[in-house]
Coordinates of C-alpha atoms in Angstrom, one line a residue:
M1 CA 56.8 3.3 42.1
L2 CA 55.1 5.7 39.6
Q3 CA 52.3 6.4 42.1
G4 CA 54.7 7.4 44.8
W5 CA 56.6 9.8 42.5
I6 CA 53.2 11.4 41.4
Q7 CA 52.4 12.0 45.1
I8 CA 55.6 13.7 45.8
T9 CA 55.2 16.0 42.6
L10 CA 51.6 16.9 43.4
T11 CA 52.7 18.1 46.9
L12 CA 55.6 20.1 45.5
L13 CA 53.2 21.7 42.9
I14 CA 50.7 22.8 45.7
V15 CA 53.7 24.3 47.6
I16 CA 54.7 26.3 44.5
A17 CA 51.2 27.6 43.8
T18 CA 50.3 28.7 47.3
T19 CA 53.6 30.5 48.1
P20 CA 52.8 33.8 46.4
L21 CA 49.2 33.9 47.6
L22 CA 50.1 33.4 51.3
G23 CA 53.2 35.5 51.0
R24 CA 51.5 38.5 49.6
Y25 CA 48.7 38.1 52.3
M26 CA 51.4 38.1 55.1
A27 CA 53.0 41.2 53.5
R28 CA 49.7 43.1 53.6
V29 CA 49.1 42.2 57.2
F30 CA 52.5 43.4 58.4
M31 CA 52.7 46.4 56.2
G32 CA 49.4 47.6 57.7
E33 CA 47.4 47.2 54.4
K34 CA 43.7 46.3 54.2
T35 CA 42.8 42.6 54.1
L36 CA 39.4 40.7 53.8
L37 CA 39.6 39.9 57.5
D38 CA 39.8 43.4 58.7
P39 CA 36.0 43.7 59.6
I40 CA 36.3 40.6 61.9
I41 CA 39.8 41.0 63.3
N42 CA 40.1 44.8 63.9
P43 CA 37.5 44.8 66.7
L44 CA 39.1 41.8 68.4
E45 CA 42.6 43.4 68.2
R46 CA 41.4 46.7 69.6
V47 CA 40.0 44.7 72.7
I48 CA 43.3 42.8 73.1
F49 CA 45.3 46.1 72.9
A50 CA 43.1 47.9 75.2
I51 CA 43.2 45.2 77.9
S52 CA 47.0 44.6 77.6
G53 CA 47.8 48.3 77.4
V54 CA 49.9 47.8 74.3
R55 CA 50.4 50.9 72.0
P56 CA 50.2 49.1 68.6
Q57 CA 51.8 51.9 66.6
E58 CA 54.8 52.2 68.8
N59 CA 58.1 51.3 67.3
L60 CA 60.8 49.5 69.3
T61 CA 64.5 49.5 69.0
G62 CA 66.3 46.0 68.5
R63 CA 67.2 45.9 72.2
Q64 CA 63.6 46.8 73.3
Y65 CA 62.1 44.3 70.8
A66 CA 64.4 41.5 72.3
K67 CA 63.6 42.6 75.8
E68 CA 59.9 42.4 75.3
L69 CA 60.1 39.0 73.5
L70 CA 62.4 37.5 76.4
F71 CA 60.2 38.9 79.1
S72 CA 56.9 37.6 77.6
N73 CA 58.5 34.1 77.1
L74 CA 59.7 33.9 80.5
I75 CA 56.2 34.7 81.9
M76 CA 54.6 32.2 79.6
G77 CA 57.1 29.5 80.4
I78 CA 56.6 29.9 84.2
F79 CA 52.8 29.8 83.8
A80 CA 53.0 26.5 81.6
Y81 CA 55.5 24.8 83.9
F82 CA 53.1 25.2 86.8
I83 CA 50.1 23.8 84.7
L84 CA 52.2 20.7 83.9
M85 CA 53.4 20.1 87.5
F86 CA 50.0 20.6 89.0
Q87 CA 48.1 18.8 86.5
G88 CA 46.9 16.1 89.0
W89 CA 44.9 18.7 90.7
L90 CA 43.6 20.5 87.6
P91 CA 40.4 19.8 85.5
L92 CA 40.3 18.1 82.1
N93 CA 42.3 15.0 83.5
P94 CA 39.9 12.2 82.8
T95 CA 42.7 9.5 83.3
G96 CA 44.0 10.9 86.6
L97 CA 47.5 11.4 85.4
D98 CA 50.1 12.7 88.0
A99 CA 52.7 15.3 87.5
P100 CA 55.8 14.3 85.6
S101 CA 59.3 14.5 87.2
W102 CA 60.6 18.1 87.5
D103 CA 63.3 17.7 84.9
L104 CA 60.9 16.2 82.4
G105 CA 58.4 19.0 83.1
L106 CA 61.1 21.6 82.6
H107 CA 62.4 19.9 79.4
T108 CA 58.8 19.8 78.0
T109 CA 58.1 23.5 79.0
I110 CA 61.3 24.8 77.3
S111 CA 60.7 22.4 74.4
F112 CA 57.3 23.8 73.6
L113 CA 58.3 27.5 74.6
T114 CA 61.1 27.5 72.0
N115 CA 58.9 25.9 69.1
T116 CA 61.0 22.8 69.4
N117 CA 58.3 20.3 70.8
Q118 CA 60.9 17.7 71.5
Q119 CA 59.1 15.0 73.4
H120 CA 60.9 12.7 75.9
Y121 CA 57.5 11.3 76.9
S122 CA 54.4 9.7 75.3
G123 CA 51.6 12.2 75.1
E124 CA 48.5 10.3 76.0
T125 CA 50.1 8.6 79.0
T126 CA 52.0 11.5 80.4
Y127 CA 50.1 14.8 80.1
S128 CA 46.3 15.5 80.7
Y129 CA 43.9 17.1 78.3
G130 CA 44.2 20.3 80.2
S131 CA 48.0 20.3 80.1
Q132 CA 48.0 19.5 76.4
V133 CA 45.4 22.3 75.5
F134 CA 46.2 25.1 78.0
A135 CA 50.0 24.7 78.2
L136 CA 51.4 22.9 75.2
G137 CA 48.6 24.0 72.7
F138 CA 48.9 27.5 74.1
F139 CA 52.6 27.5 73.3
M140 CA 51.9 26.1 69.8
F141 CA 50.4 29.5 69.0
T142 CA 52.7 31.8 70.9
S143 CA 56.0 30.2 70.1
A144 CA 55.1 30.1 66.2
A145 CA 53.9 33.8 66.5
T146 CA 57.0 34.7 68.3
G147 CA 59.2 33.3 65.4
L148 CA 57.1 34.9 62.9
A149 CA 57.3 38.4 64.6
V150 CA 61.1 38.0 64.7
A151 CA 61.1 37.4 60.9
I152 CA 59.0 40.4 60.2
A153 CA 61.1 42.6 62.4
F154 CA 64.2 41.3 60.7
I155 CA 62.7 41.9 57.1
R156 CA 61.7 45.4 58.3
G157 CA 65.2 46.1 59.3
L158 CA 66.8 44.9 56.1
T159 CA 64.6 47.0 54.1
G160 CA 65.2 50.3 56.1
R161 CA 62.0 50.2 58.1
P162 CA 61.6 50.6 61.8
L163 CA 61.5 47.1 63.5
G164 CA 57.8 47.6 64.8
N165 CA 56.3 46.5 68.0
F166 CA 56.8 43.0 69.4
Y167 CA 53.3 42.7 71.0
T168 CA 51.5 44.0 67.8
D169 CA 53.5 41.5 65.6
L170 CA 52.8 38.7 68.1
T171 CA 49.0 39.4 68.2
Q172 CA 48.6 39.9 64.6
S173 CA 50.6 36.7 63.8
I174 CA 48.0 34.8 65.8
T175 CA 44.8 36.6 65.0
R176 CA 45.4 37.2 61.2
I177 CA 47.5 34.2 60.2
L178 CA 47.7 31.3 62.7
L179 CA 44.2 31.4 63.9
P180 CA 42.2 31.8 60.8
I181 CA 44.2 29.1 58.9
S182 CA 44.0 26.8 62.0
I183 CA 40.2 27.1 62.1
V184 CA 39.8 26.1 58.4
G185 CA 42.4 23.4 58.7
G186 CA 41.0 22.0 61.8
L187 CA 37.6 21.7 60.3
L188 CA 39.1 19.7 57.3
L189 CA 40.8 17.5 59.6
L190 CA 37.6 16.9 61.5
L191 CA 36.0 15.9 58.2
A192 CA 38.9 13.6 57.4
G193 CA 38.2 11.7 60.7
V194 CA 40.6 13.3 63.2
P195 CA 38.8 13.3 66.6
E196 CA 38.1 16.5 68.7
T197 CA 36.5 15.4 72.1
L198 CA 37.0 16.0 75.9
A199 CA 35.6 12.5 76.7
G200 CA 37.9 10.0 78.2
P201 CA 39.5 7.0 76.7
A202 CA 37.1 4.5 75.0
T203 CA 36.9 0.9 76.3
V204 CA 36.0 -1.6 73.6
T205 CA 35.7 -5.3 73.2
T206 CA 38.0 -6.6 70.3
L207 CA 37.0 -9.4 67.8
E208 CA 38.9 -11.9 70.0
G209 CA 37.0 -10.9 73.0
A210 CA 39.6 -9.0 74.8
T211 CA 39.3 -5.6 76.3
Q212 CA 41.1 -2.7 74.7
V213 CA 41.4 1.0 76.0
I214 CA 41.7 3.5 73.1
A215 CA 43.1 6.9 73.9
R216 CA 41.4 10.0 72.4
G217 CA 41.1 13.6 73.1
P218 CA 40.8 17.1 71.5
V219 CA 43.2 16.2 68.7
A220 CA 42.0 18.0 65.5
H221 CA 42.7 21.7 66.7
F222 CA 46.0 20.4 68.3
E223 CA 47.1 18.8 65.0
I224 CA 46.6 21.6 62.7
I225 CA 48.5 24.1 64.6
K226 CA 51.1 21.6 65.2
E227 CA 51.8 21.5 61.5
L228 CA 51.1 25.1 60.6
G229 CA 53.2 26.6 63.4
E230 CA 56.0 24.1 62.8
N231 CA 55.6 22.9 66.3
G232 CA 55.6 19.0 65.6
G233 CA 54.7 17.8 69.2
G234 CA 52.2 15.1 68.9
F235 CA 49.0 14.5 71.1
F236 CA 50.0 10.8 70.9
G237 CA 53.3 9.2 71.3
I238 CA 53.7 8.1 67.8
N239 CA 52.9 11.5 66.5
S240 CA 51.4 11.8 63.0
A241 CA 51.9 8.1 62.4
H242 CA 48.9 7.6 64.8
P243 CA 45.6 7.1 62.8
F244 CA 43.8 9.7 65.0
E245 CA 46.3 12.4 64.1
N246 CA 46.8 11.5 60.5
P247 CA 44.1 9.0 59.3
N248 CA 44.4 8.9 55.6
G249 CA 46.0 10.2 52.3
F250 CA 44.0 13.6 52.4
S251 CA 44.9 14.3 55.9
N252 CA 48.6 13.6 55.2
L253 CA 48.6 15.7 52.0
L254 CA 47.0 18.7 54.0
E255 CA 49.5 18.3 56.9
T256 CA 52.5 18.0 54.6
C257 CA 51.6 21.1 52.7
I258 CA 50.5 23.1 55.7
M259 CA 53.8 22.7 57.5
V260 CA 55.8 24.4 54.7
A261 CA 53.1 27.0 53.9
I262 CA 54.4 29.8 56.1
P263 CA 58.3 29.3 55.8
A264 CA 58.0 29.1 51.9
S265 CA 55.7 32.0 51.7
L266 CA 57.8 34.3 54.0
I267 CA 60.5 34.4 51.2
Y268 CA 57.9 36.0 49.0
T269 CA 56.9 38.3 51.9
Y270 CA 60.5 39.6 51.9
G271 CA 60.2 40.2 48.2
V272 CA 57.1 42.3 48.7
F273 CA 58.7 44.3 51.6
S274 CA 62.0 44.9 49.5
N275 CA 60.0 45.6 46.3
N276 CA 62.3 43.1 44.6
R277 CA 60.2 39.9 43.8
K278 CA 62.9 38.7 41.4
Q279 CA 65.4 38.3 44.3
A280 CA 62.7 36.5 46.3
W281 CA 61.9 34.0 43.6
L282 CA 65.6 33.4 43.0
V283 CA 66.1 32.7 46.6
F284 CA 63.0 30.4 46.7
W285 CA 64.1 28.4 43.7
M286 CA 67.6 28.0 45.3
V287 CA 66.0 26.6 48.5
F288 CA 63.5 24.5 46.4
I289 CA 66.3 22.9 44.3
I290 CA 68.3 21.8 47.4
F291 CA 65.1 20.5 48.8
V292 CA 64.1 18.5 45.8
F293 CA 67.5 17.0 45.8
L294 CA 67.2 15.9 49.3
V295 CA 63.7 14.5 48.9
G296 CA 65.1 12.6 45.7
I297 CA 68.0 10.8 47.5
T298 CA 65.7 10.0 50.5
A299 CA 62.9 8.6 48.4
V300 CA 65.3 6.6 46.1
G301 CA 67.0 5.0 49.2
E302 CA 63.6 4.1 50.7
F303 CA 62.4 2.7 47.4
Q304 CA 65.4 0.6 46.7
G305 CA 65.3 -0.9 50.2
N306 CA 67.9 -2.4 52.5
P307 CA 70.8 -4.2 50.5
L308 CA 71.2 -6.7 53.4
V309 CA 67.4 -7.6 53.5
N310 CA 66.6 -7.7 49.7
P311 CA 68.8 -10.8 49.1
L312 CA 66.8 -12.6 51.9
L313 CA 63.5 -11.6 50.1
G314 CA 64.7 -12.7 46.7
E315 CA 63.9 -9.3 45.1
Q316 CA 64.2 -5.6 45.7
Q317 CA 61.5 -4.3 48.0
P318 CA 61.0 -0.8 49.4
N319 CA 62.1 -0.3 53.0
L320 CA 58.9 -0.4 55.0
E321 CA 60.3 -0.7 58.4
G322 CA 58.8 1.9 60.7
K323 CA 56.3 3.1 58.1
E324 CA 52.6 3.2 58.0
V325 CA 51.3 1.2 55.0
R326 CA 48.7 3.8 54.2
F327 CA 51.6 6.3 53.4
G328 CA 54.2 4.0 52.0
W329 CA 57.7 4.7 51.1
A330 CA 57.2 7.8 49.0
Q331 CA 55.0 9.9 51.4
T332 CA 57.1 8.9 54.5
A333 CA 60.3 9.9 52.5
L334 CA 58.7 13.3 51.5
W335 CA 57.4 13.9 55.1
A336 CA 60.7 13.1 56.7
V337 CA 62.5 15.6 54.6
M338 CA 59.8 18.3 54.9
T339 CA 59.5 18.0 58.6
T340 CA 63.2 18.5 59.2
A341 CA 63.5 21.2 56.4
T342 CA 60.8 23.3 58.0
M343 CA 61.9 22.5 61.6
C344 CA 58.4 21.1 62.3
G345 CA 59.6 17.8 63.7
A346 CA 56.3 16.0 63.3
V347 CA 56.7 12.4 62.0
N348 CA 54.4 10.0 60.1
G349 CA 57.0 7.2 60.2
M350 CA 60.1 6.5 62.4
H351 CA 63.1 8.3 61.4
D352 CA 65.3 5.7 63.2
S353 CA 64.3 3.3 60.5
L354 CA 65.2 5.5 57.5
M355 CA 67.9 4.3 55.2
P356 CA 71.2 6.2 55.6
T357 CA 70.3 8.6 52.8
G358 CA 67.3 9.5 54.7
G359 CA 69.3 10.0 57.8
F360 CA 71.8 12.1 55.9
A361 CA 69.0 14.4 54.5
T362 CA 67.2 14.9 57.8
L363 CA 70.4 15.8 59.5
F364 CA 71.6 18.1 56.7
N365 CA 68.3 20.1 56.9
M366 CA 68.8 20.5 60.8
F367 CA 72.4 21.5 60.4
L368 CA 71.6 24.3 57.8
Q369 CA 68.3 25.4 59.2
I370 CA 67.3 27.4 56.0
I371 CA 65.7 24.7 53.8
W372 CA 63.0 26.0 54.6
G373 CA 64.0 26.7 58.1
G374 CA 62.1 27.3 61.4
Q375 CA 58.9 29.3 61.7
G376 CA 60.2 32.8 61.0
T377 CA 63.7 32.3 62.0
G378 CA 64.6 30.1 59.1
T379 CA 63.9 33.0 56.5
A380 CA 66.1 35.2 58.7
F381 CA 69.0 32.7 58.8
L382 CA 68.6 32.5 55.0
Y383 CA 69.1 36.1 54.6
I384 CA 72.2 35.9 56.9
Y385 CA 73.8 33.7 54.4
L386 CA 72.9 36.4 51.7
I387 CA 74.6 39.0 53.8
L388 CA 77.7 36.9 54.3
A389 CA 77.7 36.1 50.6
V390 CA 77.7 39.8 49.9
F391 CA 80.4 40.4 52.2
L392 CA 82.7 37.6 50.9
T393 CA 82.1 38.6 47.4
G394 CA 82.7 42.2 48.1
L395 CA 86.2 41.3 49.6
M396 CA 87.0 39.2 46.5
V397 CA 86.3 41.9 44.0
G398 CA 87.6 44.8 46.2
R399 CA 84.2 46.7 46.6
T400 CA 82.4 47.8 49.8
P401 CA 79.8 45.2 50.5
E402 CA 76.3 46.5 50.3
F403 CA 72.9 44.8 50.8
L404 CA 69.6 46.5 49.8
G405 CA 71.5 49.8 49.4
R406 CA 73.1 49.6 52.9
K407 CA 76.6 48.9 53.8
I408 CA 77.6 45.7 55.5
E409 CA 80.3 46.6 58.2
K410 CA 82.0 44.9 61.1
K411 CA 79.1 44.9 63.5
E412 CA 76.8 43.3 61.0
I413 CA 79.3 40.5 60.2
V414 CA 80.0 39.9 64.0
L415 CA 76.2 39.5 64.7
A416 CA 75.8 37.3 61.6
S417 CA 78.7 35.1 62.8
V418 CA 77.1 34.8 66.2
V419 CA 73.9 33.5 64.5
L420 CA 75.8 30.8 62.6
L421 CA 78.3 29.8 65.2
V422 CA 75.8 29.2 68.2
H423 CA 74.4 26.2 66.3
P424 CA 77.5 24.0 66.0
F425 CA 78.4 24.8 69.8
A426 CA 75.0 23.8 70.9
I427 CA 75.3 20.5 69.0
L428 CA 78.8 19.3 69.0
I429 CA 79.9 20.2 72.6
P430 CA 77.2 18.1 74.3
W431 CA 77.7 15.3 71.5
A432 CA 81.3 15.1 72.6
I433 CA 80.4 14.9 76.2
V434 CA 78.0 12.0 75.6
F435 CA 80.6 10.0 73.8
A436 CA 83.2 10.8 76.6
F437 CA 81.0 8.9 79.0
P438 CA 79.0 6.6 76.7
D439 CA 78.2 4.0 79.3
T440 CA 76.5 6.4 81.7
L441 CA 74.9 9.1 79.5
S442 CA 74.4 8.0 75.9
G443 CA 71.3 5.8 76.1
I444 CA 72.1 4.5 72.6
S445 CA 70.1 1.5 71.4
N446 CA 71.9 0.8 68.1
P447 CA 75.5 0.0 67.9
G448 CA 78.1 1.4 65.5
F449 CA 77.6 4.3 63.2
H450 CA 73.7 4.5 63.6
G451 CA 74.3 5.0 67.4
V452 CA 76.4 8.0 66.5
S453 CA 73.5 9.4 64.4
Q454 CA 71.1 8.9 67.2
V455 CA 73.0 11.1 69.5
V456 CA 73.9 13.8 67.0
Y457 CA 70.3 13.8 65.8
E458 CA 69.1 14.5 69.3
Y459 CA 71.2 17.6 69.8
A460 CA 70.7 18.8 66.2
S461 CA 67.0 18.5 66.7
A462 CA 67.1 20.4 69.9
A463 CA 69.4 23.2 68.7
A464 CA 67.5 23.7 65.5
N465 CA 64.2 23.8 67.4
N466 CA 63.0 20.9 65.4
G467 CA 62.0 18.2 68.0
S468 CA 62.0 15.0 65.9
G469 CA 64.3 12.2 66.9
F470 CA 65.8 8.8 66.3
E471 CA 63.4 7.2 68.7
G472 CA 65.6 4.3 69.8
L473 CA 67.5 6.7 72.1
G474 CA 66.7 6.3 75.8
D475 CA 66.2 10.2 76.3
D476 CA 64.0 10.5 79.3
T477 CA 66.9 10.8 81.8
L478 CA 68.2 13.8 83.9
W479 CA 71.2 14.2 81.6
W480 CA 69.3 14.2 78.3
N481 CA 66.4 16.4 79.7
L482 CA 68.8 19.1 81.0
S483 CA 71.4 19.1 78.2
A484 CA 68.8 19.0 75.5
T485 CA 67.0 22.0 77.3
A486 CA 70.4 23.9 77.2
S487 CA 70.7 23.2 73.5
M488 CA 67.2 24.4 72.9
L489 CA 67.6 27.6 74.8
A490 CA 71.0 28.5 73.1
G491 CA 69.6 27.5 69.7
R492 CA 66.5 29.6 70.0
Y493 CA 67.2 32.8 72.0
I494 CA 70.9 33.7 71.1
P495 CA 70.3 33.8 67.4
I496 CA 67.0 35.8 67.9
I497 CA 68.8 38.5 69.9
A498 CA 71.5 38.7 67.3
L499 CA 69.0 38.8 64.5
L500 CA 67.1 41.8 66.1
L501 CA 70.3 43.7 66.8
L502 CA 71.5 43.2 63.2
A503 CA 68.2 44.4 61.8
D504 CA 68.2 47.4 64.2
S505 CA 71.6 48.2 62.8
M506 CA 70.7 47.9 59.2
S507 CA 67.4 49.9 59.7
R508 CA 69.6 53.0 60.9
K509 CA 72.0 53.0 58.1
Q510 CA 71.6 55.6 55.3
P511 CA 70.9 54.1 51.9
V512 CA 73.6 54.3 49.4
P513 CA 72.7 55.1 45.7
M514 CA 73.0 52.3 43.4
T515 CA 75.8 52.8 40.7
T516 CA 77.3 50.7 38.0
G517 CA 79.8 49.3 40.5
T518 CA 77.1 48.1 42.9
L519 CA 76.9 44.4 43.3
R520 CA 73.5 43.2 42.4
T521 CA 72.1 40.5 44.6
D522 CA 69.1 39.7 42.4
T523 CA 71.0 37.7 39.7
R524 CA 71.4 34.0 39.1
L525 CA 75.2 34.4 39.4
F526 CA 75.0 35.8 43.1
T527 CA 72.2 33.3 43.9
G528 CA 74.8 30.6 42.9
V529 CA 77.4 32.2 44.9
T530 CA 75.1 32.1 48.0
S531 CA 74.4 28.5 47.6
G532 CA 78.2 27.9 47.6
V533 CA 78.5 29.9 50.8
I534 CA 75.8 28.0 52.4
L535 CA 77.5 24.6 51.5
I536 CA 80.9 25.8 52.8
L537 CA 80.0 27.7 55.9
G538 CA 77.1 25.5 56.8
A539 CA 77.4 22.1 55.7
L540 CA 81.2 21.6 56.0
T541 CA 81.0 22.6 59.7
F542 CA 79.1 19.4 60.3
L543 CA 80.9 17.1 57.9
P544 CA 82.6 15.1 60.5
A545 CA 79.3 14.2 62.1
L546 CA 77.9 13.2 58.8
V547 CA 80.8 11.1 57.9
L548 CA 80.7 9.3 61.2
G549 CA 77.1 8.8 61.1
P550 CA 75.0 8.3 58.0
I551 CA 77.8 8.4 55.4
A552 CA 79.7 5.6 57.2
E553 CA 76.4 3.6 57.8
A554 CA 75.8 3.9 54.0
F555 CA 79.1 2.4 53.2
Q556 CA 78.7 -0.3 55.7
L557 CA 75.5 -1.4 54.4
T558 CA 76.7 -1.4 50.7
T559 CA 79.8 -3.5 51.6
G560 CA 77.8 -5.9 53.8
G561 CA 79.9 -5.1 56.7

């Protein structure tokens, strides 16, 4: 038991230590200050901008930024869809895989385009090396960079700066952040034993004399950007539980830390932009405390094991169902909460086998989307809650709400409300439709309350652009592919458009001088109020889903029903 808690503590300490380092570096990149990589990256970026015709110093309005983002994503989506559907005729297909069905191909394209990476297929038996590298791997960089660009534009707007240029932010996100870290991380994974090869599957003879075919491929570079970009889609069907994606304790520690590196550091980046590191740290610790609480209840639940199984064993044993022995209960619990907190969606154990407390924590993360949140967008959602907290507090004390010296008015509240209301609509409406026609649509493999969790988890994962799942669900059907696609699109692009318009509106406001009557947002009291707003506006919206799913399941197990 002690070793498990030490592993969890070590990982959390690494996260705390790296946050200001990466956060400060990202701020320097997007504020146009000098960095150590300038001599290498500047010539590369000049070539990219010259070929593409982008004017890197041009500032866009919120509408223009959103238009460029949507147009680029549309073109990339069409390009990748054709790669998937014609993979049978394209190179790097050593196993001769044919094209998937049109609806699965569409779901996969939208899934990776939106940084969701929800997989209704098994990677090694569905998509070729070429499809995984040139379509899905391509999206792992561009979708993550898109979210990061939106976060930076949003931060600029909140702090009174022009929003910047989408293509410039997209390019710099890749060349200066994602690519350098991926190169170093990919090499470390290679040293840890993760394969990187274009050779086909290996055929070997087992100790029993049988013949076994072992899938392999260009995994190491795929794996690192999967975690760093909060993508989550695995090269193999069982994702990071596969020994070729995550072979040992070192690779597991690296991948766990790397998936939270950017979202945690972006909070500090905001503090640099706003010249208010105190507020950034207060927000960081607020999120960190909630995160630690969720890790704690999940880890305790897995350590205590199943109350229906323990009496059969004659003693208390950790719940090891669906887990890799090399990671155990502690690292699986930490990973499950981390991957749903960061909207990464990668798994090193099966979430369908988690105890109810683990199901509660993972669903809670995807319902809120701000602990730590999706790549870039999670940080923006977090500050949406701060804006709403300022507004509600201002109403209670009779003062005009202001945030960073700029008044919060009707337009900002409407846009903030759109960001938060899209999420429950994208989850609860299709969830209700499934249970209206359970025999024909649901695909549920578990009866009772766990089956309820299976369905709501799938739509929460899609709308939150997370991608993980309760894998007992039969989700490779026309209904699931198309309905989950709709949730992914709504959960990704409607909030992004609202965020950019809100940031544009804030950037145009004249700053108001601070007075003795100004509500300060960099205090412990206001941070506590914000956490209350998060729980009231965010968590209570989904309380019925939690009650009908993991909470009811927990009572059922406890009472032996």
